[in-house]
């Protein structure tokens, strides 16, 4: 995932100071990472135990491809706007606004990919499939990290170290999405 987080505070009300929050942001991000790991682990455990009939398999394959289009397409959109910002054709505000706008499609796509993948009979004993599963978890955890980066960019001046962390997050995101997609293609061709 790239630079994702909830939208910026609306003019109707300022954001809560960290000291005014019931749950500190760090704890929220830790809980989100834990939830991502739990969902991933549940899907990896369930996959070898689920035996879909041919119709359910075809429906799951369609859902898997549709979720890939939605989730990865939204990631590519944010990264494209980010690339345009790097060459001076967009503002950082444009990047952050786009990231906030596609937050739900990215996470929805990733959750849909995970859920539909359970019904596609993945060979969890295969090294290639294990790498793909690792990349999916990496993408999810990177998305949680990107949410924190996005929030920091909304509330602070963009420093070089913060932008370097954003660039690293984008590279991890692209490697994870493309890697998992490529392995999925190789597995489907085998």
CSV table of N, CA, C and O in Angstrom, one decimal, residues 27-145:
chain,number,residue,atom,x,y,z
A,27,UNK,N,-0.8,2.7,19.3
A,27,UNK,CA,-1.6,1.5,19.7
A,27,UNK,C,-2.5,1.1,18.6
A,27,UNK,O,-2.7,-0.1,18.3
A,28,UNK,N,-3.2,2.0,18.0
A,28,UNK,CA,-4.1,1.8,16.9
A,28,UNK,C,-3.4,1.1,15.8
A,28,UNK,O,-3.8,0.1,15.2
A,29,UNK,N,-2.2,1.6,15.4
A,29,UNK,CA,-1.4,1.0,14.4
A,29,UNK,C,-0.9,-0.4,14.7
A,29,UNK,O,-0.9,-1.3,13.9
A,30,UNK,N,-0.6,-0.6,16.0
A,30,UNK,CA,-0.2,-2.0,16.4
A,30,UNK,C,-1.4,-2.9,16.4
A,30,UNK,O,-1.2,-4.1,15.9
A,31,UNK,N,-2.5,-2.5,16.8
A,31,UNK,CA,-3.8,-3.3,16.7
A,31,UNK,C,-4.1,-3.6,15.2
A,31,UNK,O,-4.5,-4.7,14.9
A,32,UNK,N,-3.9,-2.6,14.3
A,32,UNK,CA,-4.2,-2.8,12.9
A,32,UNK,C,-3.2,-3.9,12.3
A,32,UNK,O,-3.6,-4.8,11.6
A,33,UNK,N,-2.0,-3.8,12.7
A,33,UNK,CA,-1.0,-4.8,12.3
A,33,UNK,C,-1.3,-6.2,12.8
A,33,UNK,O,-1.2,-7.1,12.1
A,34,UNK,N,-1.7,-6.2,14.0
A,34,UNK,CA,-2.2,-7.5,14.6
A,34,UNK,C,-3.4,-8.1,13.9
A,34,UNK,O,-3.4,-9.3,13.6
A,35,UNK,N,-4.3,-7.2,13.6
A,35,UNK,CA,-5.5,-7.7,12.8
A,35,UNK,C,-5.1,-8.2,11.5
A,35,UNK,O,-5.7,-9.2,11.0
A,36,UNK,N,-4.2,-7.5,10.8
A,36,UNK,CA,-3.8,-7.9,9.5
A,36,UNK,C,-3.1,-9.3,9.6
A,36,UNK,O,-3.4,-10.2,8.7
A,37,UNK,N,-2.3,-9.5,10.6
A,37,UNK,CA,-1.6,-10.8,10.7
A,37,UNK,C,-2.6,-11.9,11.1
A,37,UNK,O,-2.5,-13.0,10.5
A,38,UNK,N,-3.6,-11.6,11.9
A,38,UNK,CA,-4.7,-12.6,12.2
A,38,UNK,C,-5.5,-13.0,11.0
A,38,UNK,O,-5.7,-14.2,10.8
A,39,UNK,N,-5.9,-12.0,10.2
A,39,UNK,CA,-6.7,-12.3,9.0
A,39,UNK,C,-5.9,-13.2,8.1
A,39,UNK,O,-6.3,-14.1,7.5
A,40,UNK,N,-4.6,-12.8,7.9
A,40,UNK,CA,-3.7,-13.5,7.0
A,40,UNK,C,-3.5,-14.9,7.5
A,40,UNK,O,-3.6,-15.9,6.7
A,41,UNK,N,-3.3,-15.1,8.8
A,41,UNK,CA,-3.0,-16.4,9.3
A,41,UNK,C,-4.3,-17.3,9.2
A,41,UNK,O,-4.2,-18.5,8.9
A,42,UNK,N,-5.5,-16.7,9.4
A,42,UNK,CA,-6.7,-17.4,9.3
A,42,UNK,C,-6.9,-17.9,7.8
A,42,UNK,O,-7.3,-19.1,7.6
A,43,UNK,N,-6.6,-17.1,6.9
A,43,UNK,CA,-6.7,-17.4,5.5
A,43,UNK,C,-5.7,-18.5,5.1
A,43,UNK,O,-6.1,-19.5,4.4
A,44,UNK,N,-4.5,-18.4,5.6
A,44,UNK,CA,-3.5,-19.4,5.3
A,44,UNK,C,-3.9,-20.7,5.9
A,44,UNK,O,-3.7,-21.8,5.3
A,45,UNK,N,-4.4,-20.7,7.1
A,45,UNK,CA,-4.8,-22.0,7.8
A,45,UNK,C,-6.0,-22.6,7.0
A,45,UNK,O,-6.1,-23.8,6.8
A,46,UNK,N,-7.0,-21.7,6.6
A,46,UNK,CA,-8.2,-22.2,6.0
A,46,UNK,C,-8.0,-22.8,4.6
A,46,UNK,O,-8.7,-23.7,4.2
A,47,UNK,N,-7.1,-22.2,3.8
A,47,UNK,CA,-6.9,-22.5,2.4
A,47,UNK,C,-6.8,-24.0,2.2
A,47,UNK,O,-7.5,-24.6,1.3
A,48,UNK,N,-6.0,-24.8,2.9
A,48,UNK,CA,-5.9,-26.2,2.6
A,48,UNK,C,-7.1,-27.0,3.1
A,48,UNK,O,-7.2,-28.2,2.7
A,49,UNK,N,-7.9,-26.4,3.9
A,49,UNK,CA,-9.0,-27.1,4.4
A,49,UNK,C,-10.3,-26.9,3.7
A,49,UNK,O,-11.3,-27.6,3.9
A,50,UNK,N,-10.3,-25.9,2.8
A,50,UNK,CA,-11.5,-25.6,2.0
A,50,UNK,C,-11.4,-26.3,0.6
A,50,UNK,O,-10.4,-26.1,-0.1
A,51,UNK,N,-12.5,-27.0,0.3
A,51,UNK,CA,-12.5,-27.6,-1.1
A,51,UNK,C,-13.7,-27.1,-1.8
A,51,UNK,O,-14.8,-27.5,-1.6
A,52,UNK,N,-13.4,-26.1,-2.7
A,52,UNK,CA,-14.5,-25.5,-3.5
A,52,UNK,C,-14.9,-26.4,-4.7
A,52,UNK,O,-14.0,-26.9,-5.3
A,53,UNK,N,-16.2,-26.4,-5.0
A,53,UNK,CA,-16.6,-27.2,-6.2
A,53,UNK,C,-16.2,-26.3,-7.4
A,53,UNK,O,-15.8,-25.1,-7.2
A,54,UNK,N,-16.3,-26.8,-8.6
A,54,UNK,CA,-15.8,-26.0,-9.8
A,54,UNK,C,-16.5,-24.7,-9.9
A,54,UNK,O,-15.9,-23.7,-10.3
A,55,UNK,N,-17.8,-24.6,-9.7
A,55,UNK,CA,-18.5,-23.3,-9.8
A,55,UNK,C,-18.0,-22.3,-8.8
A,55,UNK,O,-17.7,-21.2,-9.1
A,56,UNK,N,-17.9,-22.7,-7.5
A,56,UNK,CA,-17.4,-21.8,-6.5
A,56,UNK,C,-15.9,-21.4,-6.8
A,56,UNK,O,-15.6,-20.2,-6.6
A,57,UNK,N,-15.2,-22.3,-7.4
A,57,UNK,CA,-13.8,-22.0,-7.8
A,57,UNK,C,-13.8,-20.9,-8.8
A,57,UNK,O,-13.0,-19.9,-8.8
A,58,UNK,N,-14.6,-21.0,-9.8
A,58,UNK,CA,-14.7,-20.0,-10.9
A,58,UNK,C,-15.2,-18.7,-10.4
A,58,UNK,O,-14.6,-17.6,-10.8
A,59,UNK,N,-16.2,-18.7,-9.5
A,59,UNK,CA,-16.6,-17.4,-8.9
A,59,UNK,C,-15.5,-16.8,-8.0
A,59,UNK,O,-15.3,-15.6,-8.1
A,60,UNK,N,-14.8,-17.6,-7.3
A,60,UNK,CA,-13.7,-17.1,-6.5
A,60,UNK,C,-12.6,-16.5,-7.4
A,60,UNK,O,-12.0,-15.5,-7.0
A,61,UNK,N,-12.3,-17.2,-8.5
A,61,UNK,CA,-11.3,-16.7,-9.4
A,61,UNK,C,-11.7,-15.3,-10.0
A,61,UNK,O,-10.9,-14.4,-10.1
A,62,UNK,N,-13.0,-15.2,-10.4
A,62,UNK,CA,-13.4,-13.9,-10.9
A,62,UNK,C,-13.3,-12.8,-9.8
A,62,UNK,O,-12.8,-11.7,-10.0
A,63,UNK,N,-13.7,-13.2,-8.6
A,63,UNK,CA,-13.6,-12.2,-7.4
A,63,UNK,C,-12.2,-11.9,-7.2
A,63,UNK,O,-11.9,-10.7,-6.9
A,64,UNK,N,-11.3,-12.8,-7.3
A,64,UNK,CA,-9.9,-12.6,-7.0
A,64,UNK,C,-9.3,-11.6,-8.0
A,64,UNK,O,-8.6,-10.7,-7.7
A,65,UNK,N,-9.7,-11.8,-9.3
A,65,UNK,CA,-9.2,-10.9,-10.4
A,65,UNK,C,-9.8,-9.5,-10.2
A,65,UNK,O,-9.1,-8.5,-10.4
A,66,UNK,N,-11.1,-9.5,-9.9
A,66,UNK,CA,-11.7,-8.2,-9.7
A,66,UNK,C,-11.1,-7.4,-8.5
A,66,UNK,O,-10.9,-6.2,-8.6
A,67,UNK,N,-10.8,-8.1,-7.4
A,67,UNK,CA,-10.2,-7.5,-6.3
A,67,UNK,C,-8.8,-7.0,-6.6
A,67,UNK,O,-8.3,-6.0,-6.1
A,68,UNK,N,-8.1,-7.8,-7.4
A,68,UNK,CA,-6.8,-7.3,-7.8
A,68,UNK,C,-6.9,-6.0,-8.6
A,68,UNK,O,-6.1,-5.1,-8.4
A,69,UNK,N,-7.8,-6.0,-9.5
A,69,UNK,CA,-8.0,-4.7,-10.3
A,69,UNK,C,-8.3,-3.5,-9.4
A,69,UNK,O,-7.7,-2.5,-9.6
A,70,UNK,N,-9.2,-3.8,-8.5
A,70,UNK,CA,-9.6,-2.7,-7.6
A,70,UNK,C,-8.5,-2.2,-6.7
A,70,UNK,O,-8.1,-1.1,-6.6
A,71,UNK,N,-7.9,-3.2,-5.9
A,71,UNK,CA,-6.9,-2.9,-5.0
A,71,UNK,C,-5.6,-2.4,-5.6
A,71,UNK,O,-5.1,-1.3,-5.2
A,72,UNK,N,-5.0,-3.2,-6.5
A,72,UNK,CA,-3.7,-2.8,-7.1
A,72,UNK,C,-3.9,-1.6,-8.0
A,72,UNK,O,-3.0,-0.7,-8.1
A,73,UNK,N,-5.1,-1.5,-8.7
A,73,UNK,CA,-5.3,-0.3,-9.5
A,73,UNK,C,-5.3,1.0,-8.7
A,73,UNK,O,-4.8,2.0,-9.1
A,74,UNK,N,-5.9,0.9,-7.5
A,74,UNK,CA,-5.9,2.1,-6.6
A,74,UNK,C,-4.5,2.4,-6.1
A,74,UNK,O,-4.1,3.6,-6.1
A,75,UNK,N,-3.7,1.4,-5.8
A,75,UNK,CA,-2.3,1.6,-5.4
A,75,UNK,C,-1.5,2.3,-6.6
A,75,UNK,O,-0.8,3.2,-6.4
A,76,UNK,N,-1.7,1.8,-7.8
A,76,UNK,CA,-1.0,2.3,-8.9
A,76,UNK,C,-1.4,3.8,-9.2
A,76,UNK,O,-0.6,4.6,-9.6
A,77,UNK,N,-2.7,4.1,-8.9
A,77,UNK,CA,-3.2,5.5,-9.1
A,77,UNK,C,-2.4,6.4,-8.1
A,77,UNK,O,-1.9,7.5,-8.5
A,78,UNK,N,-2.3,6.0,-6.9
A,78,UNK,CA,-1.6,6.9,-5.9
A,78,UNK,C,-0.2,7.0,-6.3
A,78,UNK,O,0.4,8.1,-6.2
A,79,UNK,N,0.4,5.9,-6.6
A,79,UNK,CA,1.9,6.0,-7.0
A,79,UNK,C,2.1,6.8,-8.3
A,79,UNK,O,3.1,7.5,-8.4
A,80,UNK,N,1.2,6.8,-9.2
A,80,UNK,CA,1.3,7.6,-10.4
A,80,UNK,C,1.2,9.1,-10.0
A,80,UNK,O,2.0,9.9,-10.5
A,81,UNK,N,0.3,9.5,-9.2
A,81,UNK,CA,0.2,10.9,-8.8
A,81,UNK,C,1.4,11.2,-8.0
A,81,UNK,O,1.9,12.4,-8.1
A,82,UNK,N,2.0,10.3,-7.2
A,82,UNK,CA,3.2,10.6,-6.5
A,82,UNK,C,4.4,10.8,-7.5
A,82,UNK,O,5.2,11.7,-7.2
A,83,UNK,N,4.4,10.0,-8.5
A,83,UNK,CA,5.5,10.2,-9.5
A,83,UNK,C,5.3,11.6,-10.2
A,83,UNK,O,6.3,12.2,-10.5
A,84,UNK,N,4.1,11.9,-10.5
A,84,UNK,CA,3.9,13.3,-11.1
A,84,UNK,C,4.3,14.4,-10.1
A,84,UNK,O,4.8,15.4,-10.6
A,85,UNK,N,4.1,14.2,-8.8
A,85,UNK,CA,4.6,15.2,-7.8
A,85,UNK,C,6.1,15.3,-7.9
A,85,UNK,O,6.6,16.4,-7.8
A,86,UNK,N,6.8,14.1,-8.0
A,86,UNK,CA,8.2,14.1,-8.0
A,86,UNK,C,8.8,14.9,-9.2
A,86,UNK,O,9.9,15.5,-9.1
A,87,UNK,N,8.1,15.0,-10.3
A,87,UNK,CA,8.5,15.7,-11.5
A,87,UNK,C,7.9,17.1,-11.5
A,87,UNK,O,8.0,17.8,-12.6
A,88,UNK,N,7.2,17.5,-10.5
A,88,UNK,CA,6.7,18.9,-10.4
A,88,UNK,C,5.3,19.1,-11.1
A,88,UNK,O,4.9,20.2,-11.3
A,89,UNK,N,4.6,18.0,-11.4
A,89,UNK,CA,3.3,18.2,-12.1
A,89,UNK,C,2.1,18.1,-11.2
A,89,UNK,O,1.0,18.3,-11.7
A,90,UNK,N,2.3,17.7,-10.0
A,90,UNK,CA,1.3,17.7,-9.0
A,90,UNK,C,1.9,18.2,-7.6
A,90,UNK,O,3.1,18.2,-7.5
A,91,UNK,N,1.0,18.5,-6.7
A,91,UNK,CA,1.4,19.0,-5.4
A,91,UNK,C,1.4,17.8,-4.4
A,91,UNK,O,0.7,16.7,-4.7
A,92,UNK,N,2.1,17.9,-3.3
A,92,UNK,CA,2.0,16.9,-2.3
A,92,UNK,C,0.6,16.7,-1.8
A,92,UNK,O,0.1,15.6,-1.5
A,93,UNK,N,-0.1,17.8,-1.7
A,93,UNK,CA,-1.5,17.8,-1.3
A,93,UNK,C,-2.3,16.9,-2.3
A,93,UNK,O,-3.2,16.2,-1.8
A,94,UNK,N,-2.0,17.0,-3.6
A,94,UNK,CA,-2.7,16.1,-4.5
A,94,UNK,C,-2.5,14.6,-4.2
A,94,UNK,O,-3.4,13.8,-4.3
A,95,UNK,N,-1.2,14.3,-3.9
A,95,UNK,CA,-0.9,12.9,-3.6
A,95,UNK,C,-1.6,12.5,-2.3
A,95,UNK,O,-2.2,11.4,-2.3
A,96,UNK,N,-1.6,13.3,-1.3
A,96,UNK,CA,-2.3,13.0,0.0
A,96,UNK,C,-3.8,12.9,-0.2
A,96,UNK,O,-4.4,12.0,0.4
A,97,UNK,N,-4.4,13.7,-1.0
A,97,UNK,CA,-5.8,13.7,-1.3
A,97,UNK,C,-6.2,12.4,-2.0
A,97,UNK,O,-7.2,11.8,-1.7
A,98,UNK,N,-5.4,12.1,-3.0
A,98,UNK,CA,-5.6,10.9,-3.8
A,98,UNK,C,-5.5,9.6,-2.9
A,98,UNK,O,-6.4,8.7,-2.9
A,99,UNK,N,-4.5,9.6,-2.1
A,99,UNK,CA,-4.3,8.5,-1.2
A,99,UNK,C,-5.5,8.3,-0.2
A,99,UNK,O,-6.0,7.2,0.0
A,100,UNK,N,-5.9,9.4,0.3
A,100,UNK,CA,-7.1,9.4,1.2
A,100,UNK,C,-8.3,8.9,0.5
A,100,UNK,O,-9.2,8.2,1.1
A,101,UNK,N,-8.5,9.3,-0.8
A,101,UNK,CA,-9.7,8.9,-1.5
A,101,UNK,C,-9.7,7.5,-1.9
A,101,UNK,O,-10.8,6.9,-2.0
A,102,UNK,N,-8.6,6.8,-2.0
A,102,UNK,CA,-8.6,5.4,-2.5
A,102,UNK,C,-8.2,4.4,-1.3
A,102,UNK,O,-8.0,3.3,-1.6
A,103,UNK,N,-8.3,4.9,-0.1
A,103,UNK,CA,-8.0,4.1,1.1
A,103,UNK,C,-8.9,2.9,1.1
A,103,UNK,O,-8.4,1.7,1.2
A,104,UNK,N,-10.2,3.0,1.0
A,104,UNK,CA,-11.2,1.9,1.0
A,104,UNK,C,-11.0,0.9,-0.1
A,104,UNK,O,-11.0,-0.3,0.1
A,105,UNK,N,-10.8,1.4,-1.4
A,105,UNK,CA,-10.6,0.4,-2.4
A,105,UNK,C,-9.4,-0.4,-2.3
A,105,UNK,O,-9.3,-1.6,-2.6
A,106,UNK,N,-8.3,0.2,-1.8
A,106,UNK,CA,-7.1,-0.6,-1.6
A,106,UNK,C,-7.3,-1.7,-0.5
A,106,UNK,O,-7.0,-2.9,-0.8
A,107,UNK,N,-7.8,-1.3,0.6
A,107,UNK,CA,-8.0,-2.3,1.7
A,107,UNK,C,-9.1,-3.3,1.3
A,107,UNK,O,-8.9,-4.5,1.6
A,108,UNK,N,-10.1,-2.8,0.6
A,108,UNK,CA,-11.2,-3.7,0.2
A,108,UNK,C,-10.6,-4.8,-0.8
A,108,UNK,O,-11.0,-5.9,-0.8
A,109,UNK,N,-9.8,-4.3,-1.7
A,109,UNK,CA,-9.2,-5.2,-2.7
A,109,UNK,C,-8.3,-6.2,-2.0
A,109,UNK,O,-8.3,-7.4,-2.4
A,110,UNK,N,-7.5,-5.8,-1.1
A,110,UNK,CA,-6.6,-6.7,-0.4
A,110,UNK,C,-7.4,-7.7,0.4
A,110,UNK,O,-7.1,-8.9,0.4
A,111,UNK,N,-8.4,-7.3,1.1
A,111,UNK,CA,-9.2,-8.2,1.9
A,111,UNK,C,-10.0,-9.2,1.0
A,111,UNK,O,-10.0,-10.4,1.2
A,112,UNK,N,-10.5,-8.7,-0.2
A,112,UNK,CA,-11.1,-9.5,-1.1
A,112,UNK,C,-10.2,-10.5,-1.8
A,112,UNK,O,-10.6,-11.7,-2.0
A,113,UNK,N,-9.0,-10.1,-2.0
A,113,UNK,CA,-8.0,-11.1,-2.6
A,113,UNK,C,-7.7,-12.2,-1.6
A,113,UNK,O,-7.6,-13.4,-1.9
A,114,UNK,N,-7.6,-11.8,-0.3
A,114,UNK,CA,-7.3,-12.8,0.7
A,114,UNK,C,-8.4,-13.8,0.9
A,114,UNK,O,-8.2,-15.0,0.9
A,115,UNK,N,-9.6,-13.2,0.9
A,115,UNK,CA,-10.8,-14.1,1.1
A,115,UNK,C,-11.1,-15.0,-0.1
A,115,UNK,O,-11.3,-16.2,0.1
A,116,UNK,N,-11.0,-14.5,-1.3
A,116,UNK,CA,-11.2,-15.3,-2.5
A,116,UNK,C,-10.1,-16.3,-2.7
A,116,UNK,O,-10.3,-17.4,-3.2
A,117,UNK,N,-8.9,-15.9,-2.3
A,117,UNK,CA,-7.8,-16.8,-2.5
A,117,UNK,C,-7.9,-18.1,-1.7
A,117,UNK,O,-7.4,-19.2,-2.1
A,118,UNK,N,-8.6,-18.1,-0.6
A,118,UNK,CA,-8.9,-19.3,0.2
A,118,UNK,C,-9.6,-20.4,-0.7
A,118,UNK,O,-9.3,-21.6,-0.5
A,119,UNK,N,-10.4,-20.0,-1.6
A,119,UNK,CA,-11.2,-20.9,-2.4
A,119,UNK,C,-10.5,-21.3,-3.7
A,119,UNK,O,-11.1,-22.0,-4.5
A,120,UNK,N,-9.3,-20.9,-3.9
A,120,UNK,CA,-8.6,-21.2,-5.2
A,120,UNK,C,-7.6,-22.4,-5.1
A,120,UNK,O,-6.8,-22.5,-6.0
A,121,UNK,N,-7.7,-23.1,-4.0
A,121,UNK,CA,-6.9,-24.3,-3.9
A,121,UNK,C,-5.4,-24.0,-3.9
A,121,UNK,O,-4.6,-24.7,-4.7
A,122,UNK,N,-4.9,-23.0,-3.2
A,122,UNK,CA,-3.5,-22.7,-3.2
A,122,UNK,C,-2.7,-23.9,-2.6
A,122,UNK,O,-3.1,-24.5,-1.6
A,123,UNK,N,-1.5,-24.2,-3.2
A,123,UNK,CA,-0.7,-25.2,-2.7
A,123,UNK,C,0.3,-24.6,-1.7
A,123,UNK,O,1.3,-24.1,-2.0
A,124,UNK,N,-0.2,-24.6,-0.4
A,124,UNK,CA,0.6,-23.9,0.6
A,124,UNK,C,1.9,-24.6,1.0
A,124,UNK,O,2.7,-24.0,1.7
A,125,UNK,N,2.1,-25.8,0.4
A,125,UNK,CA,3.4,-26.5,0.6
A,125,UNK,C,4.4,-26.1,-0.4
A,125,UNK,O,5.6,-26.3,-0.3
A,126,UNK,N,4.0,-25.4,-1.5
A,126,UNK,CA,4.9,-24.9,-2.5
A,126,UNK,C,5.7,-23.7,-2.1
A,126,UNK,O,5.1,-22.7,-1.5
A,127,UNK,N,7.0,-23.7,-2.3
A,127,UNK,CA,7.8,-22.6,-2.0
A,127,UNK,C,7.4,-21.3,-2.6
A,127,UNK,O,7.3,-20.2,-2.0
A,128,UNK,N,7.0,-21.4,-3.9
A,128,UNK,CA,6.5,-20.2,-4.6
A,128,UNK,C,5.2,-19.6,-4.0
A,128,UNK,O,5.1,-18.4,-3.8
A,129,UNK,N,4.3,-20.5,-3.6
A,129,UNK,CA,3.1,-20.0,-2.9
A,129,UNK,C,3.4,-19.4,-1.6
A,129,UNK,O,2.8,-18.4,-1.2
A,130,UNK,N,4.4,-20.0,-0.9
A,130,UNK,CA,4.8,-19.5,0.4
A,130,UNK,C,5.4,-18.1,0.3
A,130,UNK,O,5.1,-17.2,1.1
A,131,UNK,N,6.1,-17.9,-0.8
A,131,UNK,CA,6.7,-16.5,-1.0
A,131,UNK,C,5.5,-15.5,-1.3
A,131,UNK,O,5.5,-14.4,-0.8
A,132,UNK,N,4.6,-16.0,-2.1
A,132,UNK,CA,3.4,-15.1,-2.4
A,132,UNK,C,2.7,-14.8,-1.2
A,132,UNK,O,2.3,-13.6,-1.0
A,133,UNK,N,2.4,-15.7,-0.3
A,133,UNK,CA,1.7,-15.5,0.9
A,133,UNK,C,2.5,-14.5,1.8
A,133,UNK,O,1.9,-13.6,2.4
A,134,UNK,N,3.8,-14.6,1.8
A,134,UNK,CA,4.7,-13.7,2.6
A,134,UNK,C,4.6,-12.3,2.0
A,134,UNK,O,4.5,-11.3,2.7
A,135,UNK,N,4.5,-12.2,0.7
A,135,UNK,CA,4.4,-10.9,0.0
A,135,UNK,C,3.0,-10.2,0.3
A,135,UNK,O,2.9,-9.0,0.6
A,136,UNK,N,2.0,-11.1,0.4
A,136,UNK,CA,0.6,-10.5,0.8
A,136,UNK,C,0.7,-10.0,2.2
A,136,UNK,O,0.2,-8.9,2.4
A,137,UNK,N,1.3,-10.7,3.1
A,137,UNK,CA,1.4,-10.2,4.5
A,137,UNK,C,2.3,-8.9,4.5
A,137,UNK,O,1.9,-7.9,5.2
A,138,UNK,N,3.3,-8.9,3.7
A,138,UNK,CA,4.2,-7.7,3.7
A,138,UNK,C,3.4,-6.5,3.1
A,138,UNK,O,3.5,-5.4,3.7
A,139,UNK,N,2.6,-6.7,2.1
A,139,UNK,CA,1.8,-5.6,1.6
A,139,UNK,C,0.8,-5.1,2.6
A,139,UNK,O,0.7,-3.9,2.8
A,140,UNK,N,0.2,-6.0,3.4
A,140,UNK,CA,-0.8,-5.5,4.4
A,140,UNK,C,0.0,-4.8,5.5
A,140,UNK,O,-0.5,-3.7,5.9
A,141,UNK,N,1.1,-5.3,6.0
A,141,UNK,CA,1.8,-4.6,7.1
A,141,UNK,C,2.4,-3.3,6.6
A,141,UNK,O,2.4,-2.3,7.3
A,142,UNK,N,2.8,-3.2,5.3
A,142,UNK,CA,3.3,-2.0,4.8
A,142,UNK,C,2.2,-1.0,4.6
A,142,UNK,O,2.4,0.2,4.8
A,143,UNK,N,1.0,-1.5,4.4
A,143,UNK,CA,-0.2,-0.6,4.3
A,143,UNK,C,-0.5,0.1,5.7
A,143,UNK,O,-0.8,1.2,5.7
A,144,UNK,N,-0.4,-0.7,6.7
A,144,UNK,CA,-0.5,-0.1,8.1
A,144,UNK,C,0.5,0.9,8.3
A,144,UNK,O,0.2,2.0,8.8
A,145,UNK,N,1.8,0.6,7.9
A,145,UNK,CA,2.9,1.6,8.1
A,145,UNK,C,2.6,2.8,7.3
A,145,UNK,O,2.8,4.0,7.7
